[in-house]
Coordinates of C-alpha atoms in Angstrom, one line a residue:
X942 CA 15.2 -3.8 -10.3
X943 CA 17.2 -5.0 -7.4
X944 CA 17.0 -4.8 -3.8
X945 CA 20.0 -6.1 -2.1
X946 CA 20.2 -9.6 -3.2
X947 CA 16.6 -9.9 -4.6
X948 CA 15.9 -9.4 -8.3
X949 CA 12.4 -8.1 -8.8
X950 CA 10.3 -8.7 -11.9
X951 CA 9.2 -5.0 -12.6
X952 CA 9.2 -1.7 -11.0
X953 CA 5.8 -1.4 -9.9
X954 CA 5.2 -1.6 -6.2
X955 CA 2.0 -1.9 -3.9
X956 CA 2.3 0.6 -1.2
X957 CA 1.9 -0.7 2.4
X958 CA -1.5 0.6 3.6
X959 CA -2.6 -0.3 7.3
X960 CA -6.0 -2.3 7.0
X961 CA -5.5 -2.8 3.2
X962 CA -2.4 -4.5 2.3
X963 CA -2.8 -7.7 4.2
X964 CA -1.5 -10.9 2.5
X965 CA -4.7 -11.6 0.5
X966 CA -4.5 -8.2 -1.0
X967 CA -0.6 -8.4 -1.7
X968 CA -1.0 -11.6 -3.2
X969 CA -3.7 -10.6 -5.6
X970 CA -1.8 -7.4 -6.7
X971 CA 1.3 -9.6 -7.3
X972 CA -0.9 -11.8 -9.6
X973 CA -2.2 -8.9 -11.6
X974 CA 1.3 -7.2 -12.3
X975 CA 2.9 -5.8 -9.1
X976 CA 6.6 -6.8 -8.9
X977 CA 6.8 -6.0 -5.1
X978 CA 4.6 -5.6 -2.1
X979 CA 5.3 -4.6 1.4
X980 CA 3.5 -5.6 4.5
X981 CA 1.1 -3.4 6.5
X982 CA 3.3 -1.9 9.4
X983 CA 3.9 -3.9 12.1
X984 CA 4.6 -2.2 15.6
X985 CA 7.8 -2.5 17.4
X986 CA 6.2 -2.6 20.7
X987 CA 7.0 -6.4 21.9
X988 CA 4.0 -6.6 24.1
X989 CA 1.7 -6.5 21.0
X990 CA 3.5 -9.1 19.0
X991 CA 1.3 -11.7 20.1
X992 CA -2.1 -10.1 19.3
X993 CA -4.3 -11.4 16.6
X994 CA -4.0 -8.2 14.7
X995 CA -0.2 -8.2 14.6
X996 CA -0.1 -12.0 13.9
X997 CA -2.4 -11.5 10.9
X998 CA -0.2 -8.7 9.7
X999 CA 2.9 -10.9 9.9
X1000 CA 1.2 -13.9 8.0
X1001 CA 3.1 -14.5 4.8
X1002 CA 1.8 -18.1 4.3
X1003 CA 2.2 -19.0 0.6
X1004 CA 3.5 -15.5 -0.5
X1005 CA 6.1 -15.1 -3.1
X1006 CA 9.3 -13.7 -2.0
X1007 CA 10.9 -11.4 -1.2
X1008 CA 9.0 -11.1 2.0
X1009 CA 9.0 -7.3 3.0
X1010 CA 7.9 -6.3 6.4
X1011 CA 7.4 -2.7 7.4
X1012 CA 8.2 -1.8 11.0
X1013 CA 7.0 1.4 13.0
X1014 CA 7.9 2.8 16.3
X1015 CA 10.2 5.5 18.0
X1016 CA 12.8 3.6 20.0
X1017 CA 15.9 2.5 18.3
X1018 CA 16.6 -0.6 20.4
X1019 CA 13.0 -1.6 20.1
X1020 CA 12.9 -1.2 16.5
X1021 CA 16.1 -3.4 16.1
X1022 CA 14.5 -6.0 18.1
X1023 CA 11.5 -5.8 16.0
X1024 CA 13.6 -6.3 12.9
X1025 CA 15.2 -9.3 14.2
X1026 CA 12.0 -10.8 15.4
X1027 CA 10.3 -10.6 12.0
X1028 CA 13.7 -11.9 10.2
X1029 CA 13.2 -15.0 12.5
X1030 CA 9.9 -15.3 11.0
X1031 CA 10.8 -15.2 7.3
X1032 CA 11.3 -11.4 6.7
X1033 CA 13.6 -11.0 3.8
X1034 CA 13.6 -7.3 3.7
X1035 CA 12.7 -4.7 6.4
X1036 CA 11.2 -1.4 5.5
X1037 CA 11.1 1.3 8.2
X1038 CA 8.0 3.5 8.3
X1039 CA 8.5 7.3 8.3
X1040 CA 5.5 7.9 6.1
X1041 CA 2.5 7.3 8.3
X1042 CA 0.6 10.4 8.5
X1043 CA -2.2 9.2 10.9
X1044 CA -2.7 11.2 14.0
X1045 CA -2.6 8.0 16.4
X1046 CA 0.7 7.3 15.1
X1047 CA 2.3 10.7 14.6
X1048 CA 0.9 11.6 18.0
X1049 CA 3.3 9.1 19.5
X1050 CA 6.2 10.6 17.5
X1051 CA 6.3 7.5 15.0
X1052 CA 5.7 7.5 11.2
X1053 CA 6.3 10.9 9.6
X1054 CA 6.5 12.4 13.0
X1055 CA 10.2 11.0 13.1
X1056 CA 11.1 13.3 10.2
X1057 CA 11.2 16.4 12.8
X1058 CA 13.6 14.6 15.0
X1059 CA 16.4 13.8 12.7
X1060 CA 19.0 12.6 15.1
X1061 CA 16.3 10.0 16.4
X1062 CA 15.4 8.9 12.8
X1063 CA 19.1 8.3 12.1
X1064 CA 19.7 6.4 15.3
X1065 CA 16.9 4.3 14.4
X1066 CA 18.3 3.6 10.9
X1067 CA 21.7 2.8 12.3
X1068 CA 20.2 0.2 14.7
X1069 CA 17.9 -1.6 12.4
X1070 CA 20.6 -1.7 9.6
X1071 CA 23.2 -3.1 12.3
X1072 CA 20.7 -6.0 13.1
X1073 CA 20.0 -6.7 9.5
X1074 CA 23.1 -6.5 8.0
X1075 CA 24.7 -9.7 9.4
X1076 CA 21.7 -11.8 8.2
X1077 CA 22.2 -10.2 4.6
X1078 CA 18.7 -8.5 4.9
X1079 CA 18.5 -5.2 3.1
X1080 CA 16.5 -2.3 5.1
X1081 CA 14.5 0.1 3.0
X1082 CA 12.6 3.3 4.0
X1083 CA 9.5 5.1 3.2
X1084 CA 8.8 8.7 4.2
X1085 CA 7.5 12.2 3.1
X1086 CA 9.0 15.2 1.8
X1087 CA 8.9 16.5 5.4
X1088 CA 6.5 17.5 8.1
X1089 CA 5.1 20.7 6.7
X1090 CA 5.9 23.1 3.7
X1091 CA 8.2 25.0 5.8
X1092 CA 9.9 21.7 7.1
X1093 CA 10.7 19.9 3.8
X1094 CA 13.9 17.9 4.8
X1095 CA 13.6 14.8 2.6
X1096 CA 16.8 15.5 0.8
X1097 CA 18.8 16.1 3.8
X1098 CA 17.6 13.0 5.4
X1099 CA 17.9 10.9 2.4
X1100 CA 21.6 11.6 2.2
X1101 CA 21.9 10.5 5.8
X1102 CA 19.9 7.4 5.3
X1103 CA 22.2 6.3 2.3
X1104 CA 25.2 6.6 4.4
X1105 CA 23.7 4.9 7.1
X1106 CA 22.9 1.8 5.1
X1107 CA 19.6 2.1 3.6
X1108 CA 19.3 0.1 0.4
X1109 CA 16.2 1.8 -1.1
X1110 CA 14.1 4.9 -0.4
X1111 CA 10.4 5.5 -1.2
X1112 CA 9.3 9.1 -1.0
X1113 CA 5.5 10.1 -1.0
X1114 CA 5.3 13.5 -2.5
X1115 CA 3.4 15.1 0.3
X1116 CA 4.2 16.5 3.7
X1117 CA 2.7 14.9 7.0
X1118 CA 0.8 18.5 7.2
X1119 CA -1.1 17.5 3.8
X1120 CA -2.0 14.1 4.7
X1121 CA -3.7 13.0 1.3
X1122 CA -4.9 16.4 0.6
X1123 CA -4.1 18.5 -2.5
X1124 CA -1.7 17.2 -5.2
X1125 CA 1.7 15.4 -4.8
X1126 CA 4.6 17.1 -5.7
X1127 CA 7.6 15.4 -7.5
X1128 CA 10.3 18.0 -7.4
X1129 CA 11.7 16.7 -4.1
X1130 CA 11.7 13.1 -5.3
X1131 CA 13.5 14.2 -8.5
X1132 CA 16.1 16.1 -6.2
X1133 CA 16.6 13.1 -3.9
X1134 CA 17.1 10.6 -7.1
X1135 CA 19.8 13.0 -8.4
X1136 CA 21.5 13.1 -4.9
X1137 CA 21.6 9.4 -4.3
X1138 CA 23.2 6.3 -5.9
X1139 CA 20.6 3.8 -4.1
X1140 CA 17.2 3.1 -5.8
X1141 CA 14.4 5.8 -5.2
X1142 CA 10.9 4.9 -5.5
X1143 CA 8.3 7.6 -6.4
X1144 CA 5.0 7.4 -4.6
X1145 CA 1.7 9.8 -4.8
X1146 CA -1.2 10.1 -7.0
X1147 CA 0.0 7.7 -9.3
X1148 CA -3.4 6.4 -10.6
X1149 CA -3.3 6.0 -14.5
X1150 CA -0.6 4.6 -17.0
X1151 CA -0.1 8.1 -18.4
X1152 CA 0.7 9.5 -14.7
X1153 CA 3.1 6.6 -14.1
X1154 CA 4.8 7.4 -17.4
X1155 CA 5.1 11.0 -16.5
X1156 CA 6.3 10.6 -13.0
X1157 CA 9.1 8.4 -14.3
X1158 CA 10.1 10.8 -16.8
X1159 CA 10.0 13.8 -14.4
X1160 CA 11.5 12.2 -11.4
X1161 CA 13.9 9.9 -13.0
X1162 CA 12.8 7.5 -10.1
X1163 CA 13.8 3.8 -10.4
X1164 CA 10.3 2.6 -9.5
X1165 CA 6.8 3.6 -8.8
X1166 CA 4.6 2.8 -5.7
X1167 CA 1.0 2.8 -6.0
X1168 CA -1.5 2.8 -3.0
X1169 CA -4.9 4.1 -3.2
X1170 CA -5.5 3.9 -6.9
X1171 CA -4.9 0.0 -6.3
X1172 CA -8.1 0.0 -3.9
X1173 CA -10.9 -1.9 -5.9
X1174 CA -8.6 -1.8 -9.0
X1175 CA -5.8 -4.3 -8.6
X1176 CA -5.3 -4.6 -12.1
X1177 CA -3.8 -1.2 -12.6
X1178 CA -0.4 -2.9 -12.1
X1179 CA -0.7 -4.7 -15.5
X1180 CA -2.3 -1.7 -17.1
X1181 CA 0.7 0.6 -16.1
X1182 CA 3.2 -2.3 -17.1
X1183 CA 1.6 -2.9 -20.4
X1184 CA 1.4 1.1 -21.3
X1185 CA 4.9 1.5 -20.2
X1186 CA 6.1 -1.4 -22.4
X1187 CA 4.2 -0.7 -25.6
X1188 CA 2.7 2.9 -25.5
X1189 CA -0.7 1.3 -25.9
X1190 CA -3.8 0.9 -23.3
X1191 CA -4.7 -2.6 -22.2
X1192 CA -8.4 -3.2 -22.3
X1193 CA -10.3 -2.9 -19.1
X1194 CA -11.0 -6.3 -17.5
X1195 CA -14.1 -8.1 -18.5
X1196 CA -17.2 -7.9 -16.1
X1197 CA -16.8 -11.6 -15.6
X1198 CA -13.1 -11.5 -14.8
X1199 CA -13.5 -8.6 -12.3
X1200 CA -16.3 -10.7 -10.7
X1201 CA -13.9 -13.8 -10.4
X1202 CA -10.9 -11.7 -9.2
X1203 CA -12.9 -10.2 -6.5
X1204 CA -14.6 -13.7 -5.5
X1205 CA -11.1 -15.2 -5.3
X1206 CA -9.8 -12.2 -3.3
X1207 CA -12.9 -12.7 -0.8
X1208 CA -12.3 -16.2 -0.3
X1209 CA -8.6 -15.7 0.6
X1210 CA -9.7 -12.6 2.9
X1211 CA -12.2 -14.8 4.8
X1212 CA -9.7 -17.5 5.2
X1213 CA -7.3 -15.1 6.9
X1214 CA -10.0 -13.2 9.1
X1215 CA -12.7 -15.8 9.6
X1216 CA -16.5 -15.5 9.3
X1217 CA -17.3 -12.6 11.6
X1218 CA -14.3 -10.4 10.9
X1219 CA -13.9 -11.2 7.5
X1220 CA -17.3 -10.4 6.4
X1221 CA -17.0 -6.9 7.9
X1222 CA -13.4 -6.1 6.8
X1223 CA -14.3 -7.4 3.3
X1224 CA -16.9 -4.5 2.9
X1225 CA -14.3 -1.9 2.3
X1226 CA -12.7 -4.0 -0.7
X1227 CA -16.1 -4.6 -2.4
X1228 CA -17.0 -0.9 -1.9
X1229 CA -14.0 0.3 -3.6
X1230 CA -14.3 -2.5 -6.4
X1231 CA -18.1 -1.2 -7.2
X1232 CA -17.4 2.6 -6.5
X1233 CA -18.3 5.0 -9.5
X1234 CA -19.8 1.9 -11.3
X1235 CA -23.4 1.9 -12.4
X1236 CA -25.5 1.0 -9.5
X1237 CA -22.4 0.6 -7.3
X1238 CA -23.6 2.8 -4.5
X1239 CA -26.9 1.4 -4.0
X1240 CA -25.2 -2.2 -3.9
X1241 CA -22.6 -1.0 -1.4
X1242 CA -25.4 0.3 0.9
X1243 CA -27.1 -3.2 0.6
X1244 CA -24.0 -5.2 0.9
X1245 CA -23.1 -3.5 4.1
X1246 CA -26.2 -5.0 5.7
X1247 CA -25.1 -8.7 5.1
X1248 CA -23.6 -10.4 7.7
X1249 CA -22.5 -13.9 6.3
X1250 CA -19.8 -14.6 3.9
X1251 CA -22.0 -16.9 1.8
X1252 CA -24.7 -14.0 1.3
X1253 CA -22.0 -11.5 0.5
X1254 CA -20.3 -13.6 -2.2
X1255 CA -23.9 -14.4 -3.7
X1256 CA -24.7 -10.8 -3.7
X1257 CA -21.6 -9.9 -5.2
X1258 CA -21.9 -12.5 -7.9
X1259 CA -25.6 -11.6 -8.7
X1260 CA -24.4 -7.8 -9.0
X1261 CA -21.8 -8.4 -11.4
X1262 CA -23.9 -10.8 -13.5
X1263 CA -26.4 -8.1 -13.7
X1264 CA -23.8 -5.8 -14.7
X1265 CA -22.4 -8.0 -17.2
X1266 CA -26.0 -8.1 -19.2
X1267 CA -25.2 -4.6 -20.2
X1268 CA -21.3 -4.3 -20.3
X1269 CA -19.0 -6.7 -21.7
X1270 CA -16.0 -4.9 -19.8
X1271 CA -15.8 -2.7 -16.9
X1272 CA -17.1 0.7 -17.8
X1273 CA -15.0 3.9 -16.6
X1274 CA -15.8 4.7 -13.1
X1275 CA -17.2 8.1 -12.3
X1276 CA -15.5 10.1 -9.8
X1277 CA -15.8 8.8 -6.2
X1278 CA -17.9 10.9 -3.9
X1279 CA -16.4 12.6 -0.8
X1280 CA -17.4 9.9 1.7
X1281 CA -15.5 7.3 -0.4
X1282 CA -12.6 9.5 -0.8
X1283 CA -12.2 10.0 2.9
X1284 CA -12.6 6.3 3.7
X1285 CA -10.0 5.5 1.0
X1286 CA -7.6 8.1 2.6
X1287 CA -8.4 7.0 6.2
X1288 CA -7.4 3.4 5.3
X1289 CA -3.8 4.5 4.1
X1290 CA -1.2 4.6 6.8
X1291 CA 1.9 5.0 4.5

């Protein structure tokens, strides 16, 4: 798998998700089999670049390359400037966000709302490519199938974007109107793949090795991007990779391994966010990790009352050690309840 000059170890990618795919989470997924990860979206508004939130999103310390930064905005000149700013700070690939369905983004006509203004969308792509090309930095783009069922224009835009110099295109198989509801459709992705010569990545509802195999076969996509299914289950990448290579299922991680993986992730998380912010923002990752497991909901509620990192870590270790007394490996998780699913969906911004 190739993006411009960058060779990737495999074709399994981590989707950019606001509030989720920070540096610790990206590094975790890469260690567990993902071949590529894109940052949370960084605003093109210059006055916010110095904010703590943006600086954390732009932190790539110790991260393996290629460093891919997603930018979002509605003004072509500002987006070009944002691309140059991030290249100066180590970005090796720039990704344009035209997939975010969040109201706070779309209400400003950014994210997937740009698909309703094809002239502006193309202007942004051309401006960003013009800045990145002299630096040898490829530009990729993530979008949806369209704004609504009556406004599916992904194929038309994909052709324009390829002509404008986009190096790789990722398509989430839903419209903006769908958000994360219903089922992703893959006919649009297959049509785009047939029409283009650049790599096309399929995204949406890829939550098992079998689904990964079927989506690749149906769409002909060059790669897969996994988002929500990796929340609390970052080893999905190695599971999918093993299944695609052998046709056999990899054993679930041991309870002890899952405990140690999450503990290591939390240490990295606290290191980025500090004690006060870190203990609170870690709750969602812990909640996803225990979701659907025996006693997981009661533990999640208890864990949400803890206000110190050391207490959070100790509670996590104790819970997994207790689970390990009855299970050698992680048992299959039961279906998430509606509240958990809403929380998972709201965390995703791409």
